[in-house]
C-alpha cells in the first residue's frame, strides 16, 4: 500500500479532523455538546466493557497472541503501535473535543477493548487517516462477543437519525453497511457514515473483523482514501494475524 502521508496537505488534514469528529458524533447517535450531558471519549472508553461470557478460556488458547505479537502486526504496514497510553487517548488525538452520551456507541472504534483481555494493542496509520485496535480475546466466544458489540452499536446508535450540531454547525447523517472484501476472516462487519456539515459532505468508513479469537476494529476518516485504504489495511492486518497464529 503506497504511503499516502505526503499527499495530504496540512490544511485538508485539519479540515478532515473536524469533519471526522462530526461524523463520529453522528455515528454515536449522541449529542456533541458536553453541556448537554455528553461524555468525553476518555470517559466513554473507560465506561465501555467487554461482554462477559460463560466459557472458560483454555490454559493455552488456540490462536492466542500476546501484546508483543499484536504490536508486531502494526510494523511494516504504515501503522504505529504503542504511541498512546490508552485507546481513549488515541481517539481523542484524532477526534479532539468529541463527546458522547452513550459509551457503547463507540464499540466499532474499539473503545474500551482494553477490558477484553491482557493482549490488546492500538495505533494510527502513519498519515493519521486511520485508527486500528486489535484484541486477542480469551477464546472464540469472547471474540465473537466483541464483534456483536460493534454490530449492535451500528444498528442501535443509527436509529432516529437526527440533526446534530457542533459549534453551531448542523450535521445530518446516514449509516449504512459497507462491503469490505476481506479473505481469511471468520466475521466481517463493515459500515459507512455519510453526511453533511454546513454544506460540506463527509464520510467515515470502518470494519470490525474477527479471525479466530483475534478481533480488529479499523476506521478511516479521510474521504479521499478511506473507501480504498480501509479494506486494504484490513486485509493486511488479517494476513498478518493468520501468519502470526500459524507460527
CSV table of C-alpha atoms in Angstrom, one decimal:
chain,number,residue,atom,x,y,z
A,1,UNK,CA,0.0,0.0,0.0
A,2,UNK,CA,1.7,3.2,-1.2
A,3,UNK,CA,2.3,5.8,1.5
A,4,UNK,CA,-0.4,8.5,1.5
A,5,UNK,CA,1.1,10.7,4.1
A,6,UNK,CA,2.9,13.1,1.7
A,7,UNK,CA,-0.2,13.5,-0.4
A,8,UNK,CA,-2.3,15.0,2.4
A,9,UNK,CA,-1.9,18.8,2.8
A,10,UNK,CA,-2.0,20.1,6.3
A,11,UNK,CA,-5.0,22.3,5.7
A,12,UNK,CA,-7.0,19.3,4.4
A,13,UNK,CA,-5.8,17.2,7.3
A,14,UNK,CA,-7.1,19.8,9.8
A,15,UNK,CA,-10.4,20.2,8.0
A,16,UNK,CA,-10.7,16.4,7.8
A,17,UNK,CA,-10.2,16.0,11.5
A,18,UNK,CA,-13.1,18.4,12.1
A,19,UNK,CA,-15.3,16.5,9.6
A,20,UNK,CA,-14.3,13.2,11.1
A,21,UNK,CA,-15.2,14.4,14.6
A,22,UNK,CA,-18.6,15.4,13.3
A,23,UNK,CA,-19.0,12.1,11.6
A,24,UNK,CA,-18.1,10.1,14.7
A,25,UNK,CA,-20.6,12.1,16.7
A,26,UNK,CA,-23.2,11.2,14.1
A,27,UNK,CA,-22.4,7.5,14.3
A,28,UNK,CA,-22.8,7.5,18.0
A,29,UNK,CA,-26.3,9.0,17.7
A,30,UNK,CA,-25.4,11.2,20.6
A,31,UNK,CA,-25.2,14.9,21.3
A,32,UNK,CA,-21.9,16.6,20.6
A,33,UNK,CA,-22.0,19.0,23.5
A,34,UNK,CA,-20.6,18.3,26.9
A,35,UNK,CA,-23.0,20.9,28.3
A,36,UNK,CA,-25.8,18.6,27.1
A,37,UNK,CA,-24.6,15.8,29.4
A,38,UNK,CA,-22.2,14.1,27.0
A,39,UNK,CA,-19.1,12.2,27.9
A,40,UNK,CA,-15.6,12.7,26.5
A,41,UNK,CA,-14.0,9.8,24.5
A,42,UNK,CA,-11.8,9.1,27.6
A,43,UNK,CA,-14.9,8.7,29.8
A,44,UNK,CA,-16.7,6.7,27.2
A,45,UNK,CA,-13.8,4.3,26.6
A,46,UNK,CA,-13.4,3.8,30.3
A,47,UNK,CA,-17.1,3.0,30.8
A,48,UNK,CA,-17.2,0.5,27.9
A,49,UNK,CA,-16.7,-3.0,29.0
A,50,UNK,CA,-16.4,-6.2,27.0
A,51,UNK,CA,-19.4,-8.5,27.3
A,52,UNK,CA,-19.0,-11.3,29.8
A,53,UNK,CA,-19.0,-14.9,28.6
A,54,UNK,CA,-19.6,-18.1,30.5
A,55,UNK,CA,-16.9,-20.0,28.5
A,56,UNK,CA,-13.7,-20.7,30.3
A,57,UNK,CA,-10.5,-19.9,28.4
A,58,UNK,CA,-8.2,-22.9,28.0
A,59,UNK,CA,-4.8,-22.7,29.5
A,60,UNK,CA,-3.2,-22.2,26.1
A,61,UNK,CA,-6.0,-21.0,23.8
A,62,UNK,CA,-5.5,-21.8,20.2
A,63,UNK,CA,-4.6,-18.7,18.1
A,64,UNK,CA,-3.9,-16.5,21.1
A,65,UNK,CA,-1.4,-13.7,20.6
A,66,UNK,CA,0.4,-11.7,23.3
A,67,UNK,CA,0.8,-8.0,23.2
A,68,UNK,CA,4.2,-8.1,21.7
A,69,UNK,CA,2.9,-10.2,18.9
A,70,UNK,CA,0.0,-7.8,18.4
A,71,UNK,CA,2.3,-4.9,18.2
A,72,UNK,CA,4.3,-6.7,15.6
A,73,UNK,CA,1.2,-6.7,13.4
A,74,UNK,CA,1.4,-3.0,13.0
A,75,UNK,CA,5.0,-2.8,11.9
A,76,UNK,CA,5.8,-2.7,8.2
A,77,UNK,CA,2.3,-1.7,7.1
A,78,UNK,CA,2.5,2.0,7.8
A,79,UNK,CA,0.8,1.8,11.3
A,80,UNK,CA,2.3,2.8,14.6
A,81,UNK,CA,1.6,0.9,17.8
A,82,UNK,CA,2.4,1.9,21.4
A,83,UNK,CA,2.1,5.6,20.7
A,84,UNK,CA,-0.8,6.3,23.2
A,85,UNK,CA,-1.3,5.1,26.7
A,86,UNK,CA,-4.9,4.2,26.1
A,87,UNK,CA,-7.4,3.7,23.2
A,88,UNK,CA,-9.3,6.7,24.5
A,89,UNK,CA,-6.2,8.9,24.2
A,90,UNK,CA,-5.7,7.7,20.6
A,91,UNK,CA,-9.3,8.6,19.7
A,92,UNK,CA,-9.1,11.9,21.4
A,93,UNK,CA,-6.0,12.8,19.3
A,94,UNK,CA,-7.9,12.0,16.1
A,95,UNK,CA,-11.3,13.4,17.1
A,96,UNK,CA,-10.4,16.2,19.6
A,97,UNK,CA,-13.2,17.5,21.8
A,98,UNK,CA,-15.7,14.9,20.8
A,99,UNK,CA,-18.2,13.9,23.5
A,100,UNK,CA,-20.8,11.1,23.5
A,101,UNK,CA,-23.6,10.3,25.9
A,102,UNK,CA,-23.5,6.5,25.4
A,103,UNK,CA,-20.1,4.9,25.6
A,104,UNK,CA,-21.3,1.7,23.9
A,105,UNK,CA,-21.8,3.6,20.7
A,106,UNK,CA,-18.0,3.7,20.3
A,107,UNK,CA,-17.6,-0.1,20.1
A,108,UNK,CA,-17.0,0.0,16.3
A,109,UNK,CA,-13.9,2.1,17.1
A,110,UNK,CA,-12.5,-0.5,19.6
A,111,UNK,CA,-13.2,1.8,22.5
A,112,UNK,CA,-12.9,0.0,25.8
A,113,UNK,CA,-11.3,-3.1,24.3
A,114,UNK,CA,-8.6,-2.9,27.0
A,115,UNK,CA,-11.0,-4.8,29.1
A,116,UNK,CA,-11.2,-7.7,26.6
A,117,UNK,CA,-8.0,-9.2,27.9
A,118,UNK,CA,-4.4,-8.7,28.6
A,119,UNK,CA,-3.4,-8.8,24.9
A,120,UNK,CA,-4.7,-5.6,23.2
A,121,UNK,CA,-2.8,-3.1,21.0
A,122,UNK,CA,-3.8,0.1,19.2
A,123,UNK,CA,-2.3,2.8,16.9
A,124,UNK,CA,-2.8,5.1,14.0
A,125,UNK,CA,-1.7,4.9,10.4
A,126,UNK,CA,1.4,6.9,9.6
A,127,UNK,CA,-0.7,9.6,7.9
A,128,UNK,CA,-3.2,9.5,10.8
A,129,UNK,CA,-6.1,8.9,8.5
A,130,UNK,CA,-6.9,5.5,10.1
A,131,UNK,CA,-7.0,4.0,13.6
A,132,UNK,CA,-6.7,0.4,14.5
A,133,UNK,CA,-7.3,-1.7,17.6
A,134,UNK,CA,-6.5,-5.4,17.8
A,135,UNK,CA,-7.6,-7.6,20.7
A,136,UNK,CA,-6.7,-11.3,21.3
A,137,UNK,CA,-9.7,-12.5,23.3
A,138,UNK,CA,-9.7,-15.4,25.7
A,139,UNK,CA,-11.5,-17.6,23.2
A,140,UNK,CA,-13.6,-17.6,20.0
A,141,UNK,CA,-16.8,-16.9,22.0
A,142,UNK,CA,-15.3,-13.8,23.6
A,143,UNK,CA,-14.0,-12.6,20.2
A,144,UNK,CA,-17.5,-13.1,18.7
A,145,UNK,CA,-18.9,-11.0,21.5
A,146,UNK,CA,-16.7,-8.1,20.6
A,147,UNK,CA,-17.9,-8.3,17.0
A,148,UNK,CA,-21.5,-8.5,18.3
A,149,UNK,CA,-20.9,-5.3,20.3
A,150,UNK,CA,-19.9,-3.4,17.2
A,151,UNK,CA,-22.8,-4.8,15.2
A,152,UNK,CA,-25.3,-3.8,17.9
A,153,UNK,CA,-23.9,-0.3,18.2
A,154,UNK,CA,-24.1,0.3,14.5
A,155,UNK,CA,-27.7,-0.8,14.4
A,156,UNK,CA,-28.9,0.8,17.7
A,157,UNK,CA,-26.9,4.1,17.5
A,158,UNK,CA,-28.0,4.8,13.9
A,159,UNK,CA,-31.7,4.7,14.9
A,160,UNK,CA,-33.6,8.1,14.9
A,161,UNK,CA,-31.2,9.9,12.6
A,162,UNK,CA,-31.4,13.4,13.9
A,163,UNK,CA,-29.9,16.8,13.2
A,164,UNK,CA,-26.7,17.2,15.2
A,165,UNK,CA,-24.6,20.3,15.7
A,166,UNK,CA,-21.0,21.0,16.6
A,167,UNK,CA,-20.1,24.6,17.4
A,168,UNK,CA,-23.4,25.7,15.9
A,169,UNK,CA,-22.9,23.8,12.6
A,170,UNK,CA,-25.8,21.4,11.8
A,171,UNK,CA,-24.9,17.8,11.0
A,172,UNK,CA,-27.1,15.3,9.1
A,173,UNK,CA,-26.1,11.7,8.8
A,174,UNK,CA,-26.9,8.3,7.4
A,175,UNK,CA,-25.3,5.0,8.5
A,176,UNK,CA,-25.2,2.0,6.1
A,177,UNK,CA,-23.3,-1.3,5.7
A,178,UNK,CA,-20.1,-1.1,3.7
A,179,UNK,CA,-18.9,-4.2,1.8
A,180,UNK,CA,-15.4,-4.8,3.0
A,181,UNK,CA,-14.0,-7.6,0.8
A,182,UNK,CA,-11.6,-9.5,3.1
A,183,UNK,CA,-10.4,-13.0,2.7
A,184,UNK,CA,-9.3,-15.3,5.5
A,185,UNK,CA,-11.6,-13.8,8.2
A,186,UNK,CA,-14.3,-15.5,10.2
A,187,UNK,CA,-16.5,-12.4,10.6
A,188,UNK,CA,-16.5,-9.1,8.8
A,189,UNK,CA,-18.7,-6.1,9.7
A,190,UNK,CA,-18.3,-3.1,7.5
A,191,UNK,CA,-20.0,0.3,7.9
A,192,UNK,CA,-20.0,3.7,6.4
A,193,UNK,CA,-21.3,7.1,7.8
A,194,UNK,CA,-22.1,9.7,5.2
A,195,UNK,CA,-23.5,13.1,5.9
A,196,UNK,CA,-23.3,16.9,5.5
A,197,UNK,CA,-21.8,19.6,7.7
A,198,UNK,CA,-22.9,23.0,6.7
A,199,UNK,CA,-23.0,22.0,3.0
A,200,UNK,CA,-19.7,20.0,3.2
A,201,UNK,CA,-20.1,16.2,2.7
A,202,UNK,CA,-18.1,13.8,4.8
A,203,UNK,CA,-17.6,10.0,5.0
A,204,UNK,CA,-16.3,7.6,7.7
A,205,UNK,CA,-15.5,4.0,6.8
A,206,UNK,CA,-15.0,1.2,9.3
A,207,UNK,CA,-14.5,-2.5,9.7
A,208,UNK,CA,-14.8,-4.9,12.6
A,209,UNK,CA,-13.2,-8.2,11.7
A,210,UNK,CA,-12.6,-11.5,13.6
A,211,UNK,CA,-10.0,-14.1,12.8
A,212,UNK,CA,-10.4,-16.9,15.4
A,213,UNK,CA,-10.1,-15.2,18.8
A,214,UNK,CA,-8.4,-12.1,17.4
A,215,UNK,CA,-10.6,-9.1,16.5
A,216,UNK,CA,-9.7,-5.9,14.6
A,217,UNK,CA,-11.5,-2.6,14.7
A,218,UNK,CA,-10.2,-0.3,11.9
A,219,UNK,CA,-11.7,3.1,11.0
A,220,UNK,CA,-10.7,5.7,8.3
A,221,UNK,CA,-11.9,9.3,8.2
A,222,UNK,CA,-10.3,10.7,5.1
A,223,UNK,CA,-12.9,10.9,2.3
A,224,UNK,CA,-10.3,10.7,-0.4
A,225,UNK,CA,-8.7,7.5,0.8
A,226,UNK,CA,-10.9,5.6,3.3
A,227,UNK,CA,-13.0,3.6,0.8
A,228,UNK,CA,-9.8,2.1,-0.6
A,229,UNK,CA,-7.4,2.2,2.3
A,230,UNK,CA,-9.7,0.7,5.0
A,231,UNK,CA,-10.2,-2.6,3.0
A,232,UNK,CA,-6.5,-2.7,2.1
A,233,UNK,CA,-5.3,-2.1,5.6
A,234,UNK,CA,-7.9,-4.6,7.0
A,235,UNK,CA,-6.6,-7.3,4.7
A,236,UNK,CA,-3.0,-6.6,5.7
A,237,UNK,CA,-3.9,-7.0,9.3
A,238,UNK,CA,-5.9,-10.2,8.7
A,239,UNK,CA,-3.0,-11.7,6.7
A,240,UNK,CA,-0.6,-10.8,9.5
A,241,UNK,CA,-2.8,-12.3,12.1
A,242,UNK,CA,-3.1,-15.5,10.1
A,243,UNK,CA,0.7,-15.6,9.8
A,244,UNK,CA,1.3,-14.9,13.5
A,245,UNK,CA,-1.1,-17.5,14.7
A,246,UNK,CA,0.3,-20.2,12.3
A,247,UNK,CA,3.8,-19.9,13.8
